[in-house]
Structure formats: structure tokens, C-alpha cells
PDB file of C-alpha atoms and ligand atoms in Angstrom:
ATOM      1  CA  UNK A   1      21.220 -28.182 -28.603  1.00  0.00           C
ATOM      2  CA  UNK A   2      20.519 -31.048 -26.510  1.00  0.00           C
ATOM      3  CA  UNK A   3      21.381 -30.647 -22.622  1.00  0.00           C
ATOM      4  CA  UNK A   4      25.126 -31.888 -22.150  1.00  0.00           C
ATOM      5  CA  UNK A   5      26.190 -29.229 -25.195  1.00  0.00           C
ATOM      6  CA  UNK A   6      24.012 -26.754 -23.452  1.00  0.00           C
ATOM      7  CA  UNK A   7      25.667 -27.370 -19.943  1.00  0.00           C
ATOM      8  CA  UNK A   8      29.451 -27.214 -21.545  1.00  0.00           C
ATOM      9  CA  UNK A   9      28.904 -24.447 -23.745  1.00  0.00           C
ATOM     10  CA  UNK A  10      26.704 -22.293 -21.304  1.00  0.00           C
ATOM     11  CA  UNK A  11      26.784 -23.573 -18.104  1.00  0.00           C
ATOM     12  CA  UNK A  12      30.095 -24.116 -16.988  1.00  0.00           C
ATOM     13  CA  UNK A  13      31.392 -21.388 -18.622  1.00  0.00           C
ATOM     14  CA  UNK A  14      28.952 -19.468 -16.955  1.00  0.00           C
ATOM     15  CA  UNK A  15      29.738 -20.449 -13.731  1.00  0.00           C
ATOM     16  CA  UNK A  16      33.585 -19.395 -14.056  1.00  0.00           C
ATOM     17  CA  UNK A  17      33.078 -15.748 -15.521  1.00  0.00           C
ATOM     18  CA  UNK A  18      31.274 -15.240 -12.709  1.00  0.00           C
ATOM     19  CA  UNK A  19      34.383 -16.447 -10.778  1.00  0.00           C
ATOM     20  CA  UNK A  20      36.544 -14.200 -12.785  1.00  0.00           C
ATOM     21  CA  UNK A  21      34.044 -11.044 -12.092  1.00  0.00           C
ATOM     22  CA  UNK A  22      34.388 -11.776  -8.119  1.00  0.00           C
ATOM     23  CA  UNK A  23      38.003 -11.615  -8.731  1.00  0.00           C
ATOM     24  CA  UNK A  24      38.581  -8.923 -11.288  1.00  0.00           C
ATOM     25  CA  UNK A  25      35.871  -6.511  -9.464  1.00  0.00           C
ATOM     26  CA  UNK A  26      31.866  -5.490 -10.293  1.00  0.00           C
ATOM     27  CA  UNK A  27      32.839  -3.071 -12.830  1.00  0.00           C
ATOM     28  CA  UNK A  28      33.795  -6.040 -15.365  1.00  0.00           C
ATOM     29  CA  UNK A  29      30.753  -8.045 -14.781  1.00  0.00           C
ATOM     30  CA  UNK A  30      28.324  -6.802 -17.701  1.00  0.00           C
ATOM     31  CA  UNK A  31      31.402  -6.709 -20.224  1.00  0.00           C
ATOM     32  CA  UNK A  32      31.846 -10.285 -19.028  1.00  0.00           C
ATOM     33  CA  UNK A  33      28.213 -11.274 -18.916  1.00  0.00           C
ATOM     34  CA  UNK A  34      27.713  -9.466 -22.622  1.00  0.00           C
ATOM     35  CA  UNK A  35      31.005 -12.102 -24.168  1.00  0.00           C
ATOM     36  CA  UNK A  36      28.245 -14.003 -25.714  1.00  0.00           C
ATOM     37  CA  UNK A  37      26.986 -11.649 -28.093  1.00  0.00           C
ATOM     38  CA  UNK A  38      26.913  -7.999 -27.274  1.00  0.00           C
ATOM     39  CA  UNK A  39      28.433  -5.262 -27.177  1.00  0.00           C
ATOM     40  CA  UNK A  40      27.277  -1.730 -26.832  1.00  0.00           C
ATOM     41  CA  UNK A  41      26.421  -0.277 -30.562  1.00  0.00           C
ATOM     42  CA  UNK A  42      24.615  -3.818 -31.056  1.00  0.00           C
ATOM     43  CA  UNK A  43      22.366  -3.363 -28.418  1.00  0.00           C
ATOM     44  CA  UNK A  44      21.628   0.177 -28.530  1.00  0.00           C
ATOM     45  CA  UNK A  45      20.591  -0.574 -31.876  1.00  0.00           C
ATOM     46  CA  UNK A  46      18.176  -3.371 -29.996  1.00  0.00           C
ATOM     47  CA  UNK A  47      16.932  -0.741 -27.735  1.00  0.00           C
ATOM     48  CA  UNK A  48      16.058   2.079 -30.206  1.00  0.00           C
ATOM     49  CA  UNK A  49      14.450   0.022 -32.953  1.00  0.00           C
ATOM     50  CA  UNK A  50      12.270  -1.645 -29.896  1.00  0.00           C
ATOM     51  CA  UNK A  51      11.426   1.584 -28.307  1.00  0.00           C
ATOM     52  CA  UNK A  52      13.193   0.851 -24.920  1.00  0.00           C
ATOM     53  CA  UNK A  53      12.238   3.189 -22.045  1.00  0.00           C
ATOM     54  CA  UNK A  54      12.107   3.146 -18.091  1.00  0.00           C
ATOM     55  CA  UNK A  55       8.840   1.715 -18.305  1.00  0.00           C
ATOM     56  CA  UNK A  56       9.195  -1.007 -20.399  1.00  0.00           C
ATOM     57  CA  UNK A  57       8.168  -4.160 -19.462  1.00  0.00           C
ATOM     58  CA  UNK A  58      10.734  -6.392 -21.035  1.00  0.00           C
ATOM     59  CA  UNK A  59      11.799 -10.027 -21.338  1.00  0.00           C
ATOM     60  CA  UNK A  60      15.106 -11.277 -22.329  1.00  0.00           C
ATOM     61  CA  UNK A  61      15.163 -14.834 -23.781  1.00  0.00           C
ATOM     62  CA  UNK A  62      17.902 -16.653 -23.536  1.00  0.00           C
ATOM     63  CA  UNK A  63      19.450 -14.391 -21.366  1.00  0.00           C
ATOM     64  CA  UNK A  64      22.843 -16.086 -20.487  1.00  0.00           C
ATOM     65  CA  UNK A  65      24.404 -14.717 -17.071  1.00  0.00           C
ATOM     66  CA  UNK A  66      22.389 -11.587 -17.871  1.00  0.00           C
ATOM     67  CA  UNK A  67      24.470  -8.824 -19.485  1.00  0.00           C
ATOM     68  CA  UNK A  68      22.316  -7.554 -21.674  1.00  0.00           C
ATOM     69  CA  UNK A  69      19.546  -7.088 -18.919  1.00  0.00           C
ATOM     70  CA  UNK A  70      21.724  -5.602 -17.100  1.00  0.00           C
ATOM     71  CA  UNK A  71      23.661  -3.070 -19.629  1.00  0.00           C
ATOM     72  CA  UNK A  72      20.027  -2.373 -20.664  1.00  0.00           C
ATOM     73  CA  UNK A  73      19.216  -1.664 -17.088  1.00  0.00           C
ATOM     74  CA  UNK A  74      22.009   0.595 -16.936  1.00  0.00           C
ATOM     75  CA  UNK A  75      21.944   2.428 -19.852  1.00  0.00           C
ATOM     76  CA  UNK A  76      17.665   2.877 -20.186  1.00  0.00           C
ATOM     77  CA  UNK A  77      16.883   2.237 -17.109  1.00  0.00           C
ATOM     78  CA  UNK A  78      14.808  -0.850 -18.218  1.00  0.00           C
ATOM     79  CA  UNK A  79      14.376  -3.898 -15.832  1.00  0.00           C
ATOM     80  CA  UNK A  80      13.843  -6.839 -17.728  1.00  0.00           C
ATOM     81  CA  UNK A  81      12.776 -10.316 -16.614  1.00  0.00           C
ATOM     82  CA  UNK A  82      15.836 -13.116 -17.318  1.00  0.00           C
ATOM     83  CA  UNK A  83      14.786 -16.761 -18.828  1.00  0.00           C
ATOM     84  CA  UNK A  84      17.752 -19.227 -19.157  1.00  0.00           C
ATOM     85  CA  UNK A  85      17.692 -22.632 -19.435  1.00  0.00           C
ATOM     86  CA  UNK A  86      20.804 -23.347 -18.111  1.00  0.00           C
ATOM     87  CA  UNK A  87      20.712 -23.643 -14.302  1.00  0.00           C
ATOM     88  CA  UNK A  88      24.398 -22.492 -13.958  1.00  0.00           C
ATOM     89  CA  UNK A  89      23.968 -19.270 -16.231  1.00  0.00           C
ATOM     90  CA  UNK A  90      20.396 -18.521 -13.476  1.00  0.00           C
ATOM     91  CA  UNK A  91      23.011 -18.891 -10.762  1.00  0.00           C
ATOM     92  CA  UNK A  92      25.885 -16.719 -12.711  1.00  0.00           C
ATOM     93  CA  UNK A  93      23.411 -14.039 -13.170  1.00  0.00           C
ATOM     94  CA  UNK A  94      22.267 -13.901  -9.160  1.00  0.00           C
ATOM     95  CA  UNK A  95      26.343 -13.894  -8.554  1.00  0.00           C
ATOM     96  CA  UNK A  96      26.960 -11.300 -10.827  1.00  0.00           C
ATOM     97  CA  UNK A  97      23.778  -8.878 -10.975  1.00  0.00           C
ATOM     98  CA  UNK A  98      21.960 -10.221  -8.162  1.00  0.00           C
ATOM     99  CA  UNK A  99      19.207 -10.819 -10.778  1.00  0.00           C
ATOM    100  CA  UNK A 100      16.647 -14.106 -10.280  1.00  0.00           C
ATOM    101  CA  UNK A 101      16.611 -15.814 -13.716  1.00  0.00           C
ATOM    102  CA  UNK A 102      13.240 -17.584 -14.478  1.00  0.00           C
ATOM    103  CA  UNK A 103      15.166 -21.182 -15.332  1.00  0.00           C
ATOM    104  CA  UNK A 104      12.819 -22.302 -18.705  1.00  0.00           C
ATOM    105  CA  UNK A 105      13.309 -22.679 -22.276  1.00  0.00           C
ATOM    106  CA  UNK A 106      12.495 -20.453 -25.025  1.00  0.00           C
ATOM    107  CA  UNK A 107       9.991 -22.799 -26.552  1.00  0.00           C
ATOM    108  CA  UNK A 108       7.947 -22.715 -23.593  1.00  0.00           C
ATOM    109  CA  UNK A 109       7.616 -19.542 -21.319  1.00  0.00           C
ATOM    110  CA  UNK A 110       6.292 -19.391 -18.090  1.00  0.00           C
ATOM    111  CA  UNK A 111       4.398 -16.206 -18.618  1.00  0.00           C
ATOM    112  CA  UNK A 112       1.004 -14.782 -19.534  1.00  0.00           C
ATOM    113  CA  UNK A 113      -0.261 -13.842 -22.993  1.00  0.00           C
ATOM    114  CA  UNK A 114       0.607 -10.311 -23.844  1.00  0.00           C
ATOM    115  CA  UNK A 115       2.535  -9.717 -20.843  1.00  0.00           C
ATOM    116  CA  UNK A 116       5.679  -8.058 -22.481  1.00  0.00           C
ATOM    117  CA  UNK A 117       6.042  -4.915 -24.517  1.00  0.00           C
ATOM    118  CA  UNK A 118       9.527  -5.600 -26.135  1.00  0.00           C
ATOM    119  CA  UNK A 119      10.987  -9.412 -25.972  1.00  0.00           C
ATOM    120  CA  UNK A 120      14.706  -9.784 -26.773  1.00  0.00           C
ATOM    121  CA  UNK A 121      16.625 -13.126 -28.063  1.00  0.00           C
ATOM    122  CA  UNK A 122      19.878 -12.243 -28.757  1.00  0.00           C
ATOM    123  CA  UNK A 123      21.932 -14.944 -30.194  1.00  0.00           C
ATOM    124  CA  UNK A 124      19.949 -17.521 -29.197  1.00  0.00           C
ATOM    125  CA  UNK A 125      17.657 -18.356 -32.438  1.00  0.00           C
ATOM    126  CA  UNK A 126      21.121 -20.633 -33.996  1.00  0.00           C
ATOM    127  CA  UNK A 127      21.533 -22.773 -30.857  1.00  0.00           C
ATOM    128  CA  UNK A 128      17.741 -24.190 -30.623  1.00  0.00           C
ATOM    129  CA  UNK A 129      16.047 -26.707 -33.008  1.00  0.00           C
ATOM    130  CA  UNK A 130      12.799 -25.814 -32.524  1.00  0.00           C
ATOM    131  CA  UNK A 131      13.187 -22.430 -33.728  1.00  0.00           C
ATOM    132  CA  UNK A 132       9.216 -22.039 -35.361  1.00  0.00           C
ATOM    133  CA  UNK A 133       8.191 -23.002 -31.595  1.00  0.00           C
ATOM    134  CA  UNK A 134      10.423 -20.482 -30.191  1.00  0.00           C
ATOM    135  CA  UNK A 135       8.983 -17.444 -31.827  1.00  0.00           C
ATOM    136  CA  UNK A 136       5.801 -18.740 -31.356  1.00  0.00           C
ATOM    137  CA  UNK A 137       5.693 -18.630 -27.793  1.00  0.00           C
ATOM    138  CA  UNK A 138       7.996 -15.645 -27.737  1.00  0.00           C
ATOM    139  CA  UNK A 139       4.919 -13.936 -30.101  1.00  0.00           C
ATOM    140  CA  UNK A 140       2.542 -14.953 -27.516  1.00  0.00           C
ATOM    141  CA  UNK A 141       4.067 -13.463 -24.654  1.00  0.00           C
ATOM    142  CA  UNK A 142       4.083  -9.834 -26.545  1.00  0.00           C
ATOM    143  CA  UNK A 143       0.922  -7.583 -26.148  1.00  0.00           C
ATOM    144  CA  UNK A 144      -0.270  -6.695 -30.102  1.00  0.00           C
ATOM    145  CA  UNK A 145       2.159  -3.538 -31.209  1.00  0.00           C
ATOM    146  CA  UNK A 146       5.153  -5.312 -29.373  1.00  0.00           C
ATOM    147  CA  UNK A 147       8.040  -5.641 -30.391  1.00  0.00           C
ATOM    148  CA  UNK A 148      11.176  -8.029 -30.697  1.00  0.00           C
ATOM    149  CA  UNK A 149      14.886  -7.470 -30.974  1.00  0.00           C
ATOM    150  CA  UNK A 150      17.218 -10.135 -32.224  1.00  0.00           C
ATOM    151  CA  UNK A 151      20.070 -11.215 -33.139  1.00  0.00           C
ATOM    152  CA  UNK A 152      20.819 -14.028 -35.487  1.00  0.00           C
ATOM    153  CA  UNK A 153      23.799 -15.666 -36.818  1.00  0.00           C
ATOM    154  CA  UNK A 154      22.981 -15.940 -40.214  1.00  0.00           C
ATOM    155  CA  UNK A 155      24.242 -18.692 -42.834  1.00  0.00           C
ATOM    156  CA  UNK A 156      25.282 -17.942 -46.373  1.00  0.00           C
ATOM    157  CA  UNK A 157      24.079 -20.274 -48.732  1.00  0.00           C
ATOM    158  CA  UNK A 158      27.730 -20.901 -49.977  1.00  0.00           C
ATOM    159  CA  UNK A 159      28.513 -22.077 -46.058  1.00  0.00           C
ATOM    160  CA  UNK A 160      30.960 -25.124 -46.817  1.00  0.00           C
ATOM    161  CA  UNK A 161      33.314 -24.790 -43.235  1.00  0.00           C
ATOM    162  CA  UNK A 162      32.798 -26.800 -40.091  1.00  0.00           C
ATOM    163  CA  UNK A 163      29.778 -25.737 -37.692  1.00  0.00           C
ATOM    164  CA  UNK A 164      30.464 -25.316 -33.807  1.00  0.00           C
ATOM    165  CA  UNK A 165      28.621 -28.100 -32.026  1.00  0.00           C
ATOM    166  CA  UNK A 166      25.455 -27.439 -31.501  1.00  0.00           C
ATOM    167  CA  UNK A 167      24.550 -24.702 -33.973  1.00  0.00           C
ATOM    168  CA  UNK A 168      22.149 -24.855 -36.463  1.00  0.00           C
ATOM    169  CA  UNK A 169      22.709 -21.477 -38.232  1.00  0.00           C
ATOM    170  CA  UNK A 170      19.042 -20.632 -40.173  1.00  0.00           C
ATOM    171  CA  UNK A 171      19.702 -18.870 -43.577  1.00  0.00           C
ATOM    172  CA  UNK A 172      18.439 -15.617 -44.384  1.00  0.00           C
ATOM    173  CA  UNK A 173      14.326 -16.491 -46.174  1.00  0.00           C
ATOM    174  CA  UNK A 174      14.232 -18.852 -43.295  1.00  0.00           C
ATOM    175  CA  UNK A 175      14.564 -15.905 -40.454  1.00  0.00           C
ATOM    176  CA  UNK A 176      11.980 -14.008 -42.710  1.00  0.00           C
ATOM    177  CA  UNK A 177       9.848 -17.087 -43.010  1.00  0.00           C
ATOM    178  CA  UNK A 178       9.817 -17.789 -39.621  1.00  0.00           C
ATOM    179  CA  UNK A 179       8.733 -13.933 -38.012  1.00  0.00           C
ATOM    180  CA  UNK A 180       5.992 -13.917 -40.362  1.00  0.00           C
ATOM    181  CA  UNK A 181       5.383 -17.499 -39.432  1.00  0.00           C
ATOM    182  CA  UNK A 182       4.776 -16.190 -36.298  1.00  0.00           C
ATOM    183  CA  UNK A 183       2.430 -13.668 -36.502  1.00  0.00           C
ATOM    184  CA  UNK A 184       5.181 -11.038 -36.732  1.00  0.00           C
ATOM    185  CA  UNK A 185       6.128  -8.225 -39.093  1.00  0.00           C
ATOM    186  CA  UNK A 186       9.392  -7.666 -40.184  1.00  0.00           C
ATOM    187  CA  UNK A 187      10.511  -3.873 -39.326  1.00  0.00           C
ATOM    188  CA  UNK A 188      14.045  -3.788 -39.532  1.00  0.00           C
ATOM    189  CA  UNK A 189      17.174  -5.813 -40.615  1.00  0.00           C
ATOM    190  CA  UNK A 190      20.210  -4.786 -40.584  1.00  0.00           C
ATOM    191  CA  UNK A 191      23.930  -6.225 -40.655  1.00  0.00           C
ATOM    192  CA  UNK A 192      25.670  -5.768 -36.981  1.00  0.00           C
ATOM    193  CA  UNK A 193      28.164  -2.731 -36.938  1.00  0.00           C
ATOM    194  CA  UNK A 194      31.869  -4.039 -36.782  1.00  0.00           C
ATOM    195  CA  UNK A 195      34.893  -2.642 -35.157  1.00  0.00           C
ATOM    196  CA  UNK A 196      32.178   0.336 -33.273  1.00  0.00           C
ATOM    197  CA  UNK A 197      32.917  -1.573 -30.128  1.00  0.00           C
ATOM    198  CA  UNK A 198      34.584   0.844 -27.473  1.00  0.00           C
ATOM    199  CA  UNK A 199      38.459   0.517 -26.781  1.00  0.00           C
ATOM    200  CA  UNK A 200      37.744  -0.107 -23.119  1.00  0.00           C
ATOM    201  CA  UNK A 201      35.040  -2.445 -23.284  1.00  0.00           C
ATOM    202  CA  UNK A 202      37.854  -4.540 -25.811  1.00  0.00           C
ATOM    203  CA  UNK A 203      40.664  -4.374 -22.858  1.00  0.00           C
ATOM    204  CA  UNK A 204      37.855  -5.641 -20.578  1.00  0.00           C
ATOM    205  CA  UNK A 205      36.773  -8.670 -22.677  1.00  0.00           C
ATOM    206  CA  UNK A 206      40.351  -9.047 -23.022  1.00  0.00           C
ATOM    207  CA  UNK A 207      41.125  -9.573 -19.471  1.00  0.00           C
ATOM    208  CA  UNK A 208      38.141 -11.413 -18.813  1.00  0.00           C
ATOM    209  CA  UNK A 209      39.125 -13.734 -21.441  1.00  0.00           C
ATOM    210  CA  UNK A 210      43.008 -14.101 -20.297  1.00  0.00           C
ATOM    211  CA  UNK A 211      42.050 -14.818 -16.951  1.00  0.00           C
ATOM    212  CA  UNK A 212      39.617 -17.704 -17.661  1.00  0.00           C
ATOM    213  CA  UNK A 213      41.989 -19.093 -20.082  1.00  0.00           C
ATOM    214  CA  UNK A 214      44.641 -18.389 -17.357  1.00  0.00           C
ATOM    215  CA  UNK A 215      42.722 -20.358 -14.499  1.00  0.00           C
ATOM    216  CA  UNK A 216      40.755 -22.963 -16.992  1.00  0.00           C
ATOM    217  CA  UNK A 217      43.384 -23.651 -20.250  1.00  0.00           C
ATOM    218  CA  UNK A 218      43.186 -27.739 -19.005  1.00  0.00           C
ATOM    219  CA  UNK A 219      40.114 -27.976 -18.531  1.00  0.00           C
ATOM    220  CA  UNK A 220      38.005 -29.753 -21.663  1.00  0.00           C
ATOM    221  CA  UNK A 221      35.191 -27.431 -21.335  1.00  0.00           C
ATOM    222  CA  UNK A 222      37.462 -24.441 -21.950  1.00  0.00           C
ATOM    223  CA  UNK A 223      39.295 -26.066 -25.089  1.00  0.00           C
ATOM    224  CA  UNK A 224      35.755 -26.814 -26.444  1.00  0.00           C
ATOM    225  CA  UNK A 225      34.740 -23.534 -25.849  1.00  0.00           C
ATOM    226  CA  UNK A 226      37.820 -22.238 -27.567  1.00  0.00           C
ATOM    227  CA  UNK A 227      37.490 -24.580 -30.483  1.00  0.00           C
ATOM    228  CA  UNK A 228      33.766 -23.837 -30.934  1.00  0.00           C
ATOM    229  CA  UNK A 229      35.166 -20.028 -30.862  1.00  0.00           C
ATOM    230  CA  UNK A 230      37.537 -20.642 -33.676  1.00  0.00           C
ATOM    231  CA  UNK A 231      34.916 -22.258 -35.902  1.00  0.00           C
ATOM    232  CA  UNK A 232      32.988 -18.909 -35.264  1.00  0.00           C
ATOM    233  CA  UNK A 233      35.639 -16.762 -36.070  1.00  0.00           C
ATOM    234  CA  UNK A 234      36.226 -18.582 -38.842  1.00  0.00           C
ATOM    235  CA  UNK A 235      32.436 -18.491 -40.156  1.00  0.00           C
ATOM    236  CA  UNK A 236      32.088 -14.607 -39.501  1.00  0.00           C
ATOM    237  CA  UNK A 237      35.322 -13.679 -41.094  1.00  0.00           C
ATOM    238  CA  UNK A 238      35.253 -15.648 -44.262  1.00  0.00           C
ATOM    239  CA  UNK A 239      31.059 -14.593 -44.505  1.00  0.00           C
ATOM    240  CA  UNK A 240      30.151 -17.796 -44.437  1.00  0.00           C
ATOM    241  CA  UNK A 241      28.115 -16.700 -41.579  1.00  0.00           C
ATOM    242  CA  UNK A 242      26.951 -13.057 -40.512  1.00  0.00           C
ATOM    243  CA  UNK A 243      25.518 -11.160 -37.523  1.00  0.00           C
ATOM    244  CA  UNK A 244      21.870  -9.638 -38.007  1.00  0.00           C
ATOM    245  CA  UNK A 245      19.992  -7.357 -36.160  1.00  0.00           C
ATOM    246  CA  UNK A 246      15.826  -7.824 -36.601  1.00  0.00           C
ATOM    247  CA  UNK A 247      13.330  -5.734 -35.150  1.00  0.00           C
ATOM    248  CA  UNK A 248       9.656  -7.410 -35.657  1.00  0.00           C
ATOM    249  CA  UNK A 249       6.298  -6.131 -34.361  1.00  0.00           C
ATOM    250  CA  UNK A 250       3.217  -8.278 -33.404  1.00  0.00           C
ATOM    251  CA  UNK A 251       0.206  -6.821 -35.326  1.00  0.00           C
ATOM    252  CA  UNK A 252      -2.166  -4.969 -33.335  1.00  0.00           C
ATOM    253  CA  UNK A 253      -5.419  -6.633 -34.575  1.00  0.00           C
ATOM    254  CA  UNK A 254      -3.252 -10.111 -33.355  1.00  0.00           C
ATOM    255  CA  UNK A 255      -4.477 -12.056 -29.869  1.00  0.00           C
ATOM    256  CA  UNK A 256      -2.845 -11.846 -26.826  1.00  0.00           C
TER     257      UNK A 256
HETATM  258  C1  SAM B 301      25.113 -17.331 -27.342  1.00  0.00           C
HETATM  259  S1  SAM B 301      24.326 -17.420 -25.803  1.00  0.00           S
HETATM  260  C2  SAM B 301      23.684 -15.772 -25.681  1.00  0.00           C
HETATM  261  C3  SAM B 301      23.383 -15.372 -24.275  1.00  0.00           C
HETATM  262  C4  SAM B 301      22.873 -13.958 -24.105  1.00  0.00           C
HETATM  263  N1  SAM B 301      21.634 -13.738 -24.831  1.00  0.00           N
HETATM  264  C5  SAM B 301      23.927 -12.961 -24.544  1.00  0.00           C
HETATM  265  O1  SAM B 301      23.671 -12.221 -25.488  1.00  0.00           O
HETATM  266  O2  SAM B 301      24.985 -12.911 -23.924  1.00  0.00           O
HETATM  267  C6  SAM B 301      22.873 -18.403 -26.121  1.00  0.00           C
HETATM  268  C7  SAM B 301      21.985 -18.609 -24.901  1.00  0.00           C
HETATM  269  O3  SAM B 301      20.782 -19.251 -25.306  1.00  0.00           O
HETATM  270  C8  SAM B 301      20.420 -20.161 -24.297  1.00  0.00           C
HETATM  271  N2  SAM B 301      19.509 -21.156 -24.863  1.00  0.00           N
HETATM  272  C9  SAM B 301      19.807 -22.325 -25.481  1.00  0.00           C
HETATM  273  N3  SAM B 301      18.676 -22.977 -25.814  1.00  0.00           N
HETATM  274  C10 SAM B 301      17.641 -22.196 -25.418  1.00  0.00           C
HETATM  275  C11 SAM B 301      16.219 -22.318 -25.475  1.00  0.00           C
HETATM  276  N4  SAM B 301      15.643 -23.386 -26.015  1.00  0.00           N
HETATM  277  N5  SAM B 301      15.477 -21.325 -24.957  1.00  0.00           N
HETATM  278  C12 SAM B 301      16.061 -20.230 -24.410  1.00  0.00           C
HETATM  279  N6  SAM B 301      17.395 -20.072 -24.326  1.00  0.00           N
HETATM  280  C13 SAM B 301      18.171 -21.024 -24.820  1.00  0.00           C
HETATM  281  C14 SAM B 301      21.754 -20.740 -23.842  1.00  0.00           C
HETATM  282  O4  SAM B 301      21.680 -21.411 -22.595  1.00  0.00           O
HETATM  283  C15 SAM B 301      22.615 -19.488 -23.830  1.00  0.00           C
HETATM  284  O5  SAM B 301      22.564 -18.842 -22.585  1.00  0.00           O
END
């Protein structure tokens, strides 16, 4: 995505669910934070295939307003370090968590070689062009026997119906092409669970979701981010499009 679809489809957004989370009360913000792409049975499944512990020394890519850093935190006591290009989302996630986002871009991390044990990217892979250079560097950044949890919208061949801005939706070989492309081996891939998401966590989004709309429903930025929503919904539902979960491991013989 170049930066203005970035900044109205990450940023802005960003900045007002953390609005809504100083209204609505602390106990909404990772539910909020997680709107972009997780829920709870997706990400567990994240931090089992990766091995997620106390002591993991973690890095979440494209982290948003930090959610899933922080339901991860929560739930295995894991404390991962936040990269987000998006200067808002950095300043959403200090609001919300009280977490210090490293503000870069996938494609080009500010870290080390072999500095992480797991690296996430969760929904992120679809919204970048340079997705070879992404794994690349995310590759590099893992210590050999690392591992990576994704997730990836995934196009069907057969996908006919209108993108969302700023999406570029990689087909199935060209995931698999790219992790090996990488240096990484495939482990797992499966298709994210549907309707396992708890009832409370739903009335949460829910409210989250009715109050933005609520405060923001004139706004442009909200009716694109509605519309781009809609196109999504459409994409999933009709299987043009689906949700995968990869975990990949960097070889152990491989630098870094
Ligand atoms: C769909 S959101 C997912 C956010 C978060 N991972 C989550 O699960 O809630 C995609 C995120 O990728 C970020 N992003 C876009 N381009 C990126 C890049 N080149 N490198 C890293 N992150 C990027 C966006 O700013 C946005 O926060």
C-alpha cells in the first residue's frame, strides 16, 4: 500500500479505537486492538505451532495498535517487541497498552540478525507489495530453528469480485513459493477456525464497532473503512478469498 491508503486504513482508525477504549474502559482494549485480524482460537493456534513461552523473545510485524502482543502477553506471558509503520497505530498502542512500537516497515527491520525466536505477521503479508522482501528480512531477524506465525488472506484462483484498496491478496503456490524463497520451511497450514470465537469477545467487537461508527459514521475515513470491510466480507464469504494460518521454521544449518 502506498502511504495515504496506509494512513486511512490504519492510522486514523487507529487513533479513534484508542479513543473508544479510553471511553468504553481497559478491559475492551485488546478485543479492540485484535479487530484487525484476531481473535483468540486464531492466535492460540499462532502460539502453539510457534512454541510460545514466557521466555520467548518475540517480534510482531505489523503489529497494528498491538493486540496481539498484548493478548499474547496476557495469555503466555510473552513480551513481544511491536513494529508498525503507521505512526498513529505506534501512538494507539502506547494509549492503549502503554507499549513503545518500533515505527519501521516490514521490509526493513531495525534489528540484529538472529535476534528473535518466533516472528509473527498476522495479516499483514496482503497489504505490502514487496512481499519476497518482507520475509526476507523477517527470515533474517530469526535465529536458525525459529519460527514464524502468519496469517494470510489467501486468493482463489477463481477470485472475479472487487479488491479493497490496497490489497494485493497472494494465491496459495505463491505463499509456498515465497517461505521457501526465503530460506524457510513450511511446517504447518491450516484454514482459520470459524465461528470458535467466544460470545463475549463478539459483544465486545460489537460495541467497539457501534461506538466508532456512532462517533465517526461522517467521516470519509470511516465509510472507506466500512466499504473496504464489505469487499472483505464479501471475498471471505463467497471463498473467493480465505484466512490461513502458516507456521514456517528457519533451517538450523541457515545464517543468522
Ligand atoms: C490488517 S492490519 C493487521 C494488524 C495486526 N497485525 C492485527 O492483527 O491486528 C495490517 C497492518 O500491517 C501494517 N503494514 C502495512 N504495510 C506494512 C509493512 N510494509 N511492514 C509492516 N507492516 C505493515 C499496517 O500498518 C497494519 O497495521
Amino acid at each position: 500500500m502506498g502511504d495515504e491508503e496506509l494512513t486511512a486504513e490504519f492510522g486514523v482508525v487507529a487513533e479513534w479505537t484508542a479513543d473508544v477504549v479510553d471511553e468504553l474502559g481497559p478491559e475492551y482494549a485488546i478485543v479492540a486492538g485484535c479487530r484487525g485480524s484476531g481473535d483468540p482460537a486464531l492466535l492460540d493456534w499462532l502460539a502453539q505451532a510457534c512454541g510460545v513461552g514466557p521466555e520467548t523473545a518475540l517480534v510482531d510485524v505489523g503489529a497494528g495498535v498491538g493486540g496481539a502482543a498484548a493478548w499474547v502477553a496476557e495469555t503466555y506471558g510473552a513480551r513481544a517487541a511491536l513494529v508498525e509503520p503507521m505512526e498513529a497505530a505506534c501512538r494507539a498502542a502506547r494509549r492503549m497498552f502503554g507499549w513503545d512500537a518500533v515505527r519501521a516497515r516490514g521490509q526493513a527491520l531495525p534489528f540484529g540478525d538472529g535476534q528473535f525466536d518466533v516472528a509473527w505477521c498476522v495479516g499483514v503479508l496482503c497489504t505490502v507489495h514487496e512481499k519476497r522482501a518482507l520475509l526476507h528480512e523477517i527470515a533474517r531477524v530469526l535465529r536458525p530453528g525459529g519460527s514464524l506465525g502468519m496469517t494470510v488472506l489467501v486468493a482463489d484462483p477463481a477470485l472475479h469480485s472487487a479488491v479493497p484498496m490496497g490489497n494485493e491478496f497472494p494465491g496459495a503456490d505463491e505463499v509456498r513459493d515465497l517461505i521457501a524463497g526465503a530460506g524457510l520451511t513450511l511446517r504447518e497450514s491450516t484454514e482459520a477456525p470459524n465461528g470458535t470465537t467466544p460470545t463475549e469477545w463478539v459483544l465486545k467487537a460489537d460495541q467497539v464497532d457501534e461506538m466508532l461508527r456512532k462517533q465517526h459514521r461522517k467521516d470519509q475515513a470511516w465509510r472507506d473503512s466500512e466499504e473496504q470491510g464489505r469487499k472483505l466480507s464479501h471475498l471471505l464469504s463467497t471463498r473467493q478469498v480465505t484466512t490461513r494460518l502458516l507456521h514456517a521454521t528457519k533451517s538450523v544449518g541457515a545464517p543468522g
